[in-house]
Amino acid sequence: MPVNPDEAARTIEVLPERPAVPRPAPTPEMRRRAWFNATLAAALLVGVSFLLVGTALTVGRFAGKNYQDARRTGTAAIERCSLRGPVTLNGFGYHDRCTVTATWETGETVRVTIDKPGFFDDGDRVGDRFEIGENPGGYSRPGTAERSWVRAAAWAVGLLGLLPLLAAGLYLRPILHVTRLG
């Protein structure tokens, strides 16, 4: 089908080139406001990150070690305890940090401090004795089941908590005028 040149010329319009409109230079007030907004956003993101990581630590403490997997077992006597909390490296809430003397089935006696939230019951008092197991990376008691799904959920929430921290860094990067060397 042949194309009529007059018709083709009418359908294609060439728009004239528009001159670029210069943007006004930012005023000190505009720069101050941008800095404040970015800093506030970064602070909020750091706060969200703190809450998510703290929640992950709190949830993770319910994933106890399995007593049946203990390398060695014995009995322990509570010597002294102190209450820790409400915010620690183990998450949110209060927990007991106790020093115990453990006597293993081999006769060996050791004194250890256990700072694991959820390890001690509310009824545990100084002088009480209980069965204890030594596991890789910690201690266990009978009746405390290993909950690997809780540990996985805690890791997922913890990794999710790192995303707002990364976003806060990206928010602050232009403000801090980060330059590459080399």
mmCIF file of C-alpha atoms in Angstrom:
data_model
loop_
_atom_site.group_PDB
_atom_site.id
_atom_site.type_symbol
_atom_site.label_atom_id
_atom_site.label_comp_id
_atom_site.label_asym_id
_atom_site.label_seq_id
_atom_site.Cartn_x
_atom_site.Cartn_y
_atom_site.Cartn_z
ATOM 1 C CA MET A 1 0.000 0.000 0.000
ATOM 2 C CA PRO A 2 1.695 3.223 -1.162
ATOM 3 C CA VAL A 3 1.956 6.121 1.283
ATOM 4 C CA ASN A 4 0.925 9.570 0.213
ATOM 5 C CA PRO A 5 3.892 11.899 1.042
ATOM 6 C CA ASP A 6 1.550 14.807 1.853
ATOM 7 C CA GLU A 7 -0.361 12.680 4.337
ATOM 8 C CA ALA A 8 2.843 11.408 5.971
ATOM 9 C CA ALA A 9 4.149 14.961 6.385
ATOM 10 C CA ARG A 10 0.948 15.992 8.124
ATOM 11 C CA THR A 11 1.008 13.152 10.642
ATOM 12 C CA ILE A 12 4.604 13.614 11.797
ATOM 13 C CA GLU A 13 5.142 16.820 13.657
ATOM 14 C CA VAL A 14 8.554 17.799 14.807
ATOM 15 C CA LEU A 15 8.358 19.611 18.081
ATOM 16 C CA PRO A 16 10.686 22.526 18.534
ATOM 17 C CA GLU A 17 13.454 21.974 21.053
ATOM 18 C CA ARG A 18 12.590 23.445 24.429
ATOM 19 C CA PRO A 19 15.266 25.355 26.226
ATOM 20 C CA ALA A 20 16.331 23.838 29.550
ATOM 21 C CA VAL A 21 14.925 25.731 32.482
ATOM 22 C CA PRO A 22 17.655 26.259 35.066
ATOM 23 C CA ARG A 23 16.766 25.124 38.565
ATOM 24 C CA PRO A 24 17.292 27.677 41.264
ATOM 25 C CA ALA A 25 20.212 27.001 43.576
ATOM 26 C CA PRO A 26 19.092 25.573 46.912
ATOM 27 C CA THR A 27 18.949 28.117 49.668
ATOM 28 C CA PRO A 28 20.538 27.432 53.048
ATOM 29 C CA GLU A 29 17.025 26.981 54.457
ATOM 30 C CA MET A 30 16.222 24.324 51.817
ATOM 31 C CA ARG A 31 19.497 22.500 52.557
ATOM 32 C CA ARG A 32 18.831 22.646 56.302
ATOM 33 C CA ARG A 33 15.328 21.255 55.844
ATOM 34 C CA ALA A 34 16.582 18.441 53.585
ATOM 35 C CA TRP A 35 19.283 17.568 56.120
ATOM 36 C CA PHE A 36 16.746 17.534 58.964
ATOM 37 C CA ASN A 37 14.263 15.368 57.023
ATOM 38 C CA ALA A 38 16.914 12.837 56.000
ATOM 39 C CA THR A 39 18.338 12.693 59.523
ATOM 40 C CA LEU A 40 14.877 12.211 61.016
ATOM 41 C CA ALA A 41 14.097 9.441 58.517
ATOM 42 C CA ALA A 42 17.424 7.746 59.281
ATOM 43 C CA ALA A 43 16.783 7.983 63.044
ATOM 44 C CA LEU A 44 13.350 6.415 62.606
ATOM 45 C CA LEU A 45 14.839 3.614 60.512
ATOM 46 C CA VAL A 46 17.512 2.964 63.142
ATOM 47 C CA GLY A 47 14.744 2.817 65.775
ATOM 48 C CA VAL A 48 12.759 0.307 63.710
ATOM 49 C CA SER A 49 15.920 -1.734 63.222
ATOM 50 C CA PHE A 50 16.588 -1.705 66.982
ATOM 51 C CA LEU A 51 13.053 -2.909 67.711
ATOM 52 C CA LEU A 52 13.226 -5.721 65.145
ATOM 53 C CA VAL A 53 16.647 -6.955 66.281
ATOM 54 C CA GLY A 54 15.562 -6.742 69.940
ATOM 55 C CA THR A 55 12.443 -8.727 69.101
ATOM 56 C CA ALA A 56 14.573 -11.341 67.335
ATOM 57 C CA LEU A 57 16.801 -11.670 70.400
ATOM 58 C CA THR A 58 13.740 -11.967 72.640
ATOM 59 C CA VAL A 59 12.152 -14.663 70.464
ATOM 60 C CA GLY A 60 15.459 -16.501 70.080
ATOM 61 C CA ARG A 61 15.796 -17.072 73.803
ATOM 62 C CA PHE A 62 12.857 -19.475 73.704
ATOM 63 C CA ALA A 63 14.874 -21.877 71.528
ATOM 64 C CA GLY A 64 16.499 -23.903 74.300
ATOM 65 C CA LYS A 65 19.158 -26.588 73.967
ATOM 66 C CA ASN A 66 18.078 -30.241 74.137
ATOM 67 C CA TYR A 67 19.096 -32.013 77.361
ATOM 68 C CA GLN A 68 19.274 -35.375 75.542
ATOM 69 C CA ASP A 69 22.049 -33.967 73.304
ATOM 70 C CA ALA A 70 24.260 -32.953 76.255
ATOM 71 C CA ARG A 71 27.932 -34.003 76.149
ATOM 72 C CA ARG A 72 27.887 -34.552 79.881
ATOM 73 C CA THR A 73 25.332 -34.260 82.651
ATOM 74 C CA GLY A 74 25.357 -33.640 86.370
ATOM 75 C CA THR A 75 23.748 -31.625 89.128
ATOM 76 C CA ALA A 76 24.087 -27.913 89.802
ATOM 77 C CA ALA A 77 23.509 -25.759 92.872
ATOM 78 C CA ILE A 78 22.547 -22.099 92.526
ATOM 79 C CA GLU A 79 24.981 -19.868 94.458
ATOM 80 C CA ARG A 80 23.762 -16.367 93.620
ATOM 81 C CA CYS A 81 21.498 -14.625 91.120
ATOM 82 C CA SER A 82 20.888 -11.134 89.835
ATOM 83 C CA LEU A 83 17.992 -9.817 87.807
ATOM 84 C CA ARG A 84 18.850 -8.392 84.383
ATOM 85 C CA GLY A 85 16.672 -6.229 82.135
ATOM 86 C CA PRO A 86 14.517 -4.681 80.822
ATOM 87 C CA VAL A 87 16.698 -4.182 77.703
ATOM 88 C CA THR A 88 19.863 -6.263 77.313
ATOM 89 C CA LEU A 89 21.886 -7.872 74.553
ATOM 90 C CA ASN A 90 19.553 -10.846 75.039
ATOM 91 C CA GLY A 91 16.470 -8.856 74.031
ATOM 92 C CA PHE A 92 13.625 -7.261 75.943
ATOM 93 C CA GLY A 93 12.310 -8.317 79.344
ATOM 94 C CA TYR A 94 13.788 -9.446 82.644
ATOM 95 C CA HIS A 95 15.771 -12.632 83.244
ATOM 96 C CA ASP A 96 18.011 -14.156 85.918
ATOM 97 C CA ARG A 97 21.777 -14.305 85.635
ATOM 98 C CA CYS A 98 22.949 -16.946 88.098
ATOM 99 C CA THR A 99 26.265 -18.404 89.176
ATOM 100 C CA VAL A 100 26.020 -22.156 89.735
ATOM 101 C CA THR A 101 28.384 -24.876 90.869
ATOM 102 C CA ALA A 102 27.996 -27.895 88.596
ATOM 103 C CA THR A 103 29.186 -31.342 89.613
ATOM 104 C CA TRP A 104 29.442 -33.576 86.553
ATOM 105 C CA GLU A 105 28.874 -37.330 86.645
ATOM 106 C CA THR A 106 32.671 -37.767 86.370
ATOM 107 C CA GLY A 107 33.099 -35.986 89.724
ATOM 108 C CA GLU A 108 34.556 -32.805 88.231
ATOM 109 C CA THR A 109 33.204 -29.588 89.758
ATOM 110 C CA VAL A 110 33.056 -26.258 87.922
ATOM 111 C CA ARG A 111 31.587 -22.864 88.708
ATOM 112 C CA VAL A 112 29.846 -21.125 85.792
ATOM 113 C CA THR A 113 27.657 -18.070 85.304
ATOM 114 C CA ILE A 114 24.587 -18.686 83.172
ATOM 115 C CA ASP A 115 23.117 -15.568 81.589
ATOM 116 C CA LYS A 116 20.612 -17.278 79.306
ATOM 117 C CA PRO A 117 17.064 -15.891 79.434
ATOM 118 C CA GLY A 118 14.529 -18.638 80.010
ATOM 119 C CA PHE A 119 17.071 -21.036 81.564
ATOM 120 C CA PHE A 120 15.984 -20.468 85.157
ATOM 121 C CA ASP A 121 12.387 -20.867 86.299
ATOM 122 C CA ASP A 122 10.616 -18.294 88.450
ATOM 123 C CA GLY A 123 10.681 -20.776 91.328
ATOM 124 C CA ASP A 124 14.476 -21.259 91.297
ATOM 125 C CA ARG A 125 16.154 -19.845 94.429
ATOM 126 C CA VAL A 126 19.691 -19.659 95.805
ATOM 127 C CA GLY A 127 20.602 -23.087 97.209
ATOM 128 C CA ASP A 128 18.282 -25.036 94.891
ATOM 129 C CA ARG A 129 19.755 -28.021 93.035
ATOM 130 C CA PHE A 130 18.783 -29.153 89.549
ATOM 131 C CA GLU A 131 19.981 -31.426 86.760
ATOM 132 C CA ILE A 132 22.195 -29.740 84.180
ATOM 133 C CA GLY A 133 23.647 -30.754 80.833
ATOM 134 C CA GLU A 134 26.615 -29.275 78.990
ATOM 135 C CA ASN A 135 25.872 -28.734 75.312
ATOM 136 C CA PRO A 136 28.019 -27.167 72.598
ATOM 137 C CA GLY A 137 27.660 -23.425 73.159
ATOM 138 C CA GLY A 138 25.692 -23.566 76.403
ATOM 139 C CA TYR A 139 23.870 -25.531 79.055
ATOM 140 C CA SER A 140 20.526 -27.315 79.196
ATOM 141 C CA ARG A 141 17.988 -28.608 81.682
ATOM 142 C CA PRO A 142 15.585 -31.535 81.400
ATOM 143 C CA GLY A 143 12.189 -30.515 80.082
ATOM 144 C CA THR A 144 13.565 -27.742 77.889
ATOM 145 C CA ALA A 145 12.908 -28.790 74.325
ATOM 146 C CA GLU A 146 14.999 -27.623 71.418
ATOM 147 C CA ARG A 147 12.880 -25.468 69.143
ATOM 148 C CA SER A 148 14.796 -25.017 65.904
ATOM 149 C CA TRP A 149 11.783 -23.371 64.247
ATOM 150 C CA VAL A 150 11.881 -20.636 66.903
ATOM 151 C CA ARG A 151 15.574 -20.112 66.224
ATOM 152 C CA ALA A 152 14.864 -19.874 62.473
ATOM 153 C CA ALA A 153 12.072 -17.347 63.072
ATOM 154 C CA ALA A 154 14.377 -15.273 65.276
ATOM 155 C CA TRP A 155 17.062 -15.245 62.568
ATOM 156 C CA ALA A 156 14.501 -14.184 59.960
ATOM 157 C CA VAL A 157 13.264 -11.281 62.103
ATOM 158 C CA GLY A 158 16.861 -10.311 62.925
ATOM 159 C CA LEU A 159 17.885 -10.217 59.279
ATOM 160 C CA LEU A 160 14.745 -8.248 58.493
ATOM 161 C CA GLY A 161 15.849 -5.811 61.191
ATOM 162 C CA LEU A 162 19.078 -5.128 59.332
ATOM 163 C CA LEU A 163 17.236 -3.796 56.275
ATOM 164 C CA PRO A 164 16.115 -0.542 57.948
ATOM 165 C CA LEU A 165 19.694 -0.042 59.144
ATOM 166 C CA LEU A 166 20.925 -0.361 55.568
ATOM 167 C CA ALA A 167 18.231 2.068 54.395
ATOM 168 C CA ALA A 168 19.285 4.559 57.094
ATOM 169 C CA GLY A 169 22.836 4.419 55.787
ATOM 170 C CA LEU A 170 21.603 5.067 52.268
ATOM 171 C CA TYR A 171 19.565 8.040 53.509
ATOM 172 C CA LEU A 172 22.548 9.570 55.270
ATOM 173 C CA ARG A 173 25.131 8.912 52.576
ATOM 174 C CA PRO A 174 24.356 11.989 50.431
ATOM 175 C CA ILE A 175 24.188 14.206 53.492
ATOM 176 C CA LEU A 176 27.550 13.111 54.795
ATOM 177 C CA HIS A 177 29.086 13.677 51.345
ATOM 178 C CA VAL A 178 30.753 10.298 51.240
ATOM 179 C CA THR A 179 33.425 10.275 48.555
ATOM 180 C CA ARG A 180 35.522 7.424 47.268
ATOM 181 C CA LEU A 181 39.267 7.642 47.482
ATOM 182 C CA GLY A 182 41.512 6.325 44.796
#
